[in-house]
Short mmCIF file of C-alpha atoms in Angstrom, two decimals:
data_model
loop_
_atom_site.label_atom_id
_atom_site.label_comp_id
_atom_site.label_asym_id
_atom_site.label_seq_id
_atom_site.Cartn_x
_atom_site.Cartn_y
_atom_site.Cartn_z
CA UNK A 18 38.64 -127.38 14.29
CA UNK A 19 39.20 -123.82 14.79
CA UNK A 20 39.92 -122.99 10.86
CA UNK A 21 37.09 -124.78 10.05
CA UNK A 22 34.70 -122.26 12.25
CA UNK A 23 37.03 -119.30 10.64
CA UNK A 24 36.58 -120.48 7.26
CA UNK A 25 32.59 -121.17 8.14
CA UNK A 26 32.23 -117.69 9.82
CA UNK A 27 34.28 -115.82 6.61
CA UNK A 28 31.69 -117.21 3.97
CA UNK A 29 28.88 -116.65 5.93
CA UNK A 30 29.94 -112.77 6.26
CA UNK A 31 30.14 -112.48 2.67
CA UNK A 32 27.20 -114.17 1.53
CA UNK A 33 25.36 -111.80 3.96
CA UNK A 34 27.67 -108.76 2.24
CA UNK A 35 26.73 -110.18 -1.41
CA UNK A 36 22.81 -110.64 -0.33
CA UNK A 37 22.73 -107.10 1.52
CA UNK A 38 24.32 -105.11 -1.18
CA UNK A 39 24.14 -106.80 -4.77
CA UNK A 40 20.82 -106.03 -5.08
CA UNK A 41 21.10 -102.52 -4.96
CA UNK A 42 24.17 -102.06 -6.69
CA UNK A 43 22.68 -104.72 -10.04
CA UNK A 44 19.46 -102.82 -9.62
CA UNK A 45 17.90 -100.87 -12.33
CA UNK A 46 14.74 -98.57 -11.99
CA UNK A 47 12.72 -98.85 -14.60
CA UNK A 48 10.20 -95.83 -15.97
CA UNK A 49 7.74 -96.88 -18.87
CA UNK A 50 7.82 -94.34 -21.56
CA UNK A 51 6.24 -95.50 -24.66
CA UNK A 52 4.31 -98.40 -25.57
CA UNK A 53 4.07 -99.48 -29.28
CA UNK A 54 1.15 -102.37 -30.57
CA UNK A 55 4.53 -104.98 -30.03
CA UNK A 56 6.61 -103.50 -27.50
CA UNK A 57 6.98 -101.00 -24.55
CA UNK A 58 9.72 -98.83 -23.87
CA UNK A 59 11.66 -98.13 -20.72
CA UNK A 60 14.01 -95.56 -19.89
CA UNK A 61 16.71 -96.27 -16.93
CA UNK A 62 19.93 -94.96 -15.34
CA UNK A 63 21.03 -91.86 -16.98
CA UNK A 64 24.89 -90.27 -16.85
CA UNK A 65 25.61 -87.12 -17.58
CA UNK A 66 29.28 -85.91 -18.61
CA UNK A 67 30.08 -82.22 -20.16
CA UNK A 68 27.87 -82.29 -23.15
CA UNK A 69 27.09 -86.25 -23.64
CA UNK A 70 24.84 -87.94 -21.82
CA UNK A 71 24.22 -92.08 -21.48
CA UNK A 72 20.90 -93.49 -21.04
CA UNK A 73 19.96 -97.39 -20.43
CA UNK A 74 16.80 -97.94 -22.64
CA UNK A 75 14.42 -101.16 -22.33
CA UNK A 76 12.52 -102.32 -24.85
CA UNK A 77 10.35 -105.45 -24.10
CA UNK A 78 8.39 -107.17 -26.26
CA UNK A 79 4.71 -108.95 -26.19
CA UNK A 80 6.20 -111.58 -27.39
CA UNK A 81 9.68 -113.65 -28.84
CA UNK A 82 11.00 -111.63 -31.26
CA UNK A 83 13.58 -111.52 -34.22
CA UNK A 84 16.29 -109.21 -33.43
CA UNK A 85 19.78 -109.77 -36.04
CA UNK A 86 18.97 -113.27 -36.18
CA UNK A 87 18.58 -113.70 -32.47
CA UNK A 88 15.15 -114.56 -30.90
CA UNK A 89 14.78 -112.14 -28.03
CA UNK A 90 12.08 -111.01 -25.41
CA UNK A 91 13.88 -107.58 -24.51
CA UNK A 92 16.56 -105.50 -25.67
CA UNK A 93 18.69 -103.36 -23.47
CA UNK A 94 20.48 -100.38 -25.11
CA UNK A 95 22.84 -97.61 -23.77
CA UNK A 96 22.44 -95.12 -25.97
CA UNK A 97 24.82 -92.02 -25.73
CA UNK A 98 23.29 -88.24 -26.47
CA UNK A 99 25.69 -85.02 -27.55
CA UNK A 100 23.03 -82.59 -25.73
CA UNK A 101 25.09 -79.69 -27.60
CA UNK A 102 24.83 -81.25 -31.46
CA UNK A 103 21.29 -82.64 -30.69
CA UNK A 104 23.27 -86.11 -32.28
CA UNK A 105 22.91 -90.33 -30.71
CA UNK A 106 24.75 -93.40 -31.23
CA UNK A 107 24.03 -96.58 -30.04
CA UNK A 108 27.02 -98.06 -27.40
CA UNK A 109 26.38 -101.47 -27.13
CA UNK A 110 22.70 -103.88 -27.53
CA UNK A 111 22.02 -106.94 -25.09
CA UNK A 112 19.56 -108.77 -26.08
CA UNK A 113 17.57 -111.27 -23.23
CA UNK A 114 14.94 -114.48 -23.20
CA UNK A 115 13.24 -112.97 -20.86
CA UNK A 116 11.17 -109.32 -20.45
CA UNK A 117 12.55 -107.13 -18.45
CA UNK A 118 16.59 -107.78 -19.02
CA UNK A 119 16.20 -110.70 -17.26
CA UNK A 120 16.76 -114.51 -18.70
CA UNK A 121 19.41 -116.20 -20.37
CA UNK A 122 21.87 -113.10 -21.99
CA UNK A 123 21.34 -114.09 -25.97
CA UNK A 124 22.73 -111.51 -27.85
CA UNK A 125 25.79 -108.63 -26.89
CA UNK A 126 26.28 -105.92 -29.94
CA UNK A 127 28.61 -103.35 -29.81
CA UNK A 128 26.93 -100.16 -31.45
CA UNK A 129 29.10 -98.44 -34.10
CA UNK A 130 30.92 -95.32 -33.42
CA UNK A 131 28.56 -92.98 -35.93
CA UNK A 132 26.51 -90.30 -34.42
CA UNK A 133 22.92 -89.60 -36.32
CA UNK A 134 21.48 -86.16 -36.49
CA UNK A 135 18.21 -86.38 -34.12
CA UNK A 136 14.66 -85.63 -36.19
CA UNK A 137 12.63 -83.40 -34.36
CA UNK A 138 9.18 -84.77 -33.53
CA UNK A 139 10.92 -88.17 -32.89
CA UNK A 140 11.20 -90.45 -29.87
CA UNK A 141 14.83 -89.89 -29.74
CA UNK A 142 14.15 -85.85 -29.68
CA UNK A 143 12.18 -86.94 -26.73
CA UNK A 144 14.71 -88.98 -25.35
CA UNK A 145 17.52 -86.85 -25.89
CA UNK A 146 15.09 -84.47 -23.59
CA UNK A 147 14.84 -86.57 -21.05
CA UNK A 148 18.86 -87.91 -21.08
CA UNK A 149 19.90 -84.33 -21.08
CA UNK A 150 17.50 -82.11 -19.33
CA UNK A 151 16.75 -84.62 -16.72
#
């Protein structure tokens, strides 16, 4: 009998652990940046390392769209920036039912490993802005 209140007590601790800290830790804030006549853009968690920085972009739709043969309702992207070359590349795509990153995961890309020159006057020039000057 006494296990069995040991055992009980242990999963009871770490539910309240999981439920305390997971949501936190999982959590992502949001900021709306652009909105387009199909889509709005968010910007996220940013990481900054020498000269490259990594940004978590949003993009969520108005409705279920095509995306690589993949119906989708958002797209998350972590996009890395070379604040020094002014160049991007794309590190990986997820691709969600739902707005917001949230639903049923439908689609995991890895981006390639080419960097593109950034156009000035561009929303990448401004998010390459944001990624690296904070």
């Amino acid at each position: 009998m006494r296990g069995t209140n040991i055992w009980w007590a242990r999963s009871a601790l770490i539910l309240l652990f999981y439920f305390s800290f997971a949501p936190k830790v999982f959590a992502i804030d949001w900021e709306r940046r652009a909105t387009g006549q199909t889509y709005v853009e968010y910007f996220g968690t940013v990481v900054k390392t020498g000269e490259v920085a990594s940004m978590l972009m949003l993009r969520d739709y108005t409705a279920k769209t095509d995306f690589q043969g993949v119906t989708v309702r958002s797209i998350q992207t972590e996009r890395l920036f070379n604040c020094k070359e002014n160049i991007t590349r794309v590190k990986r795509y997820d691709g969600f039912s739902e707005e917001m990153g949230m639903g049923e995961l439908v689609l995991e890309k890895v981006g390639d490993n080419e960097w593109e020159k950034i156009e000035p006057s561009t929303f990448l020039q401004y998010a390459l802005r944001i990624a690296c000057l904070g």
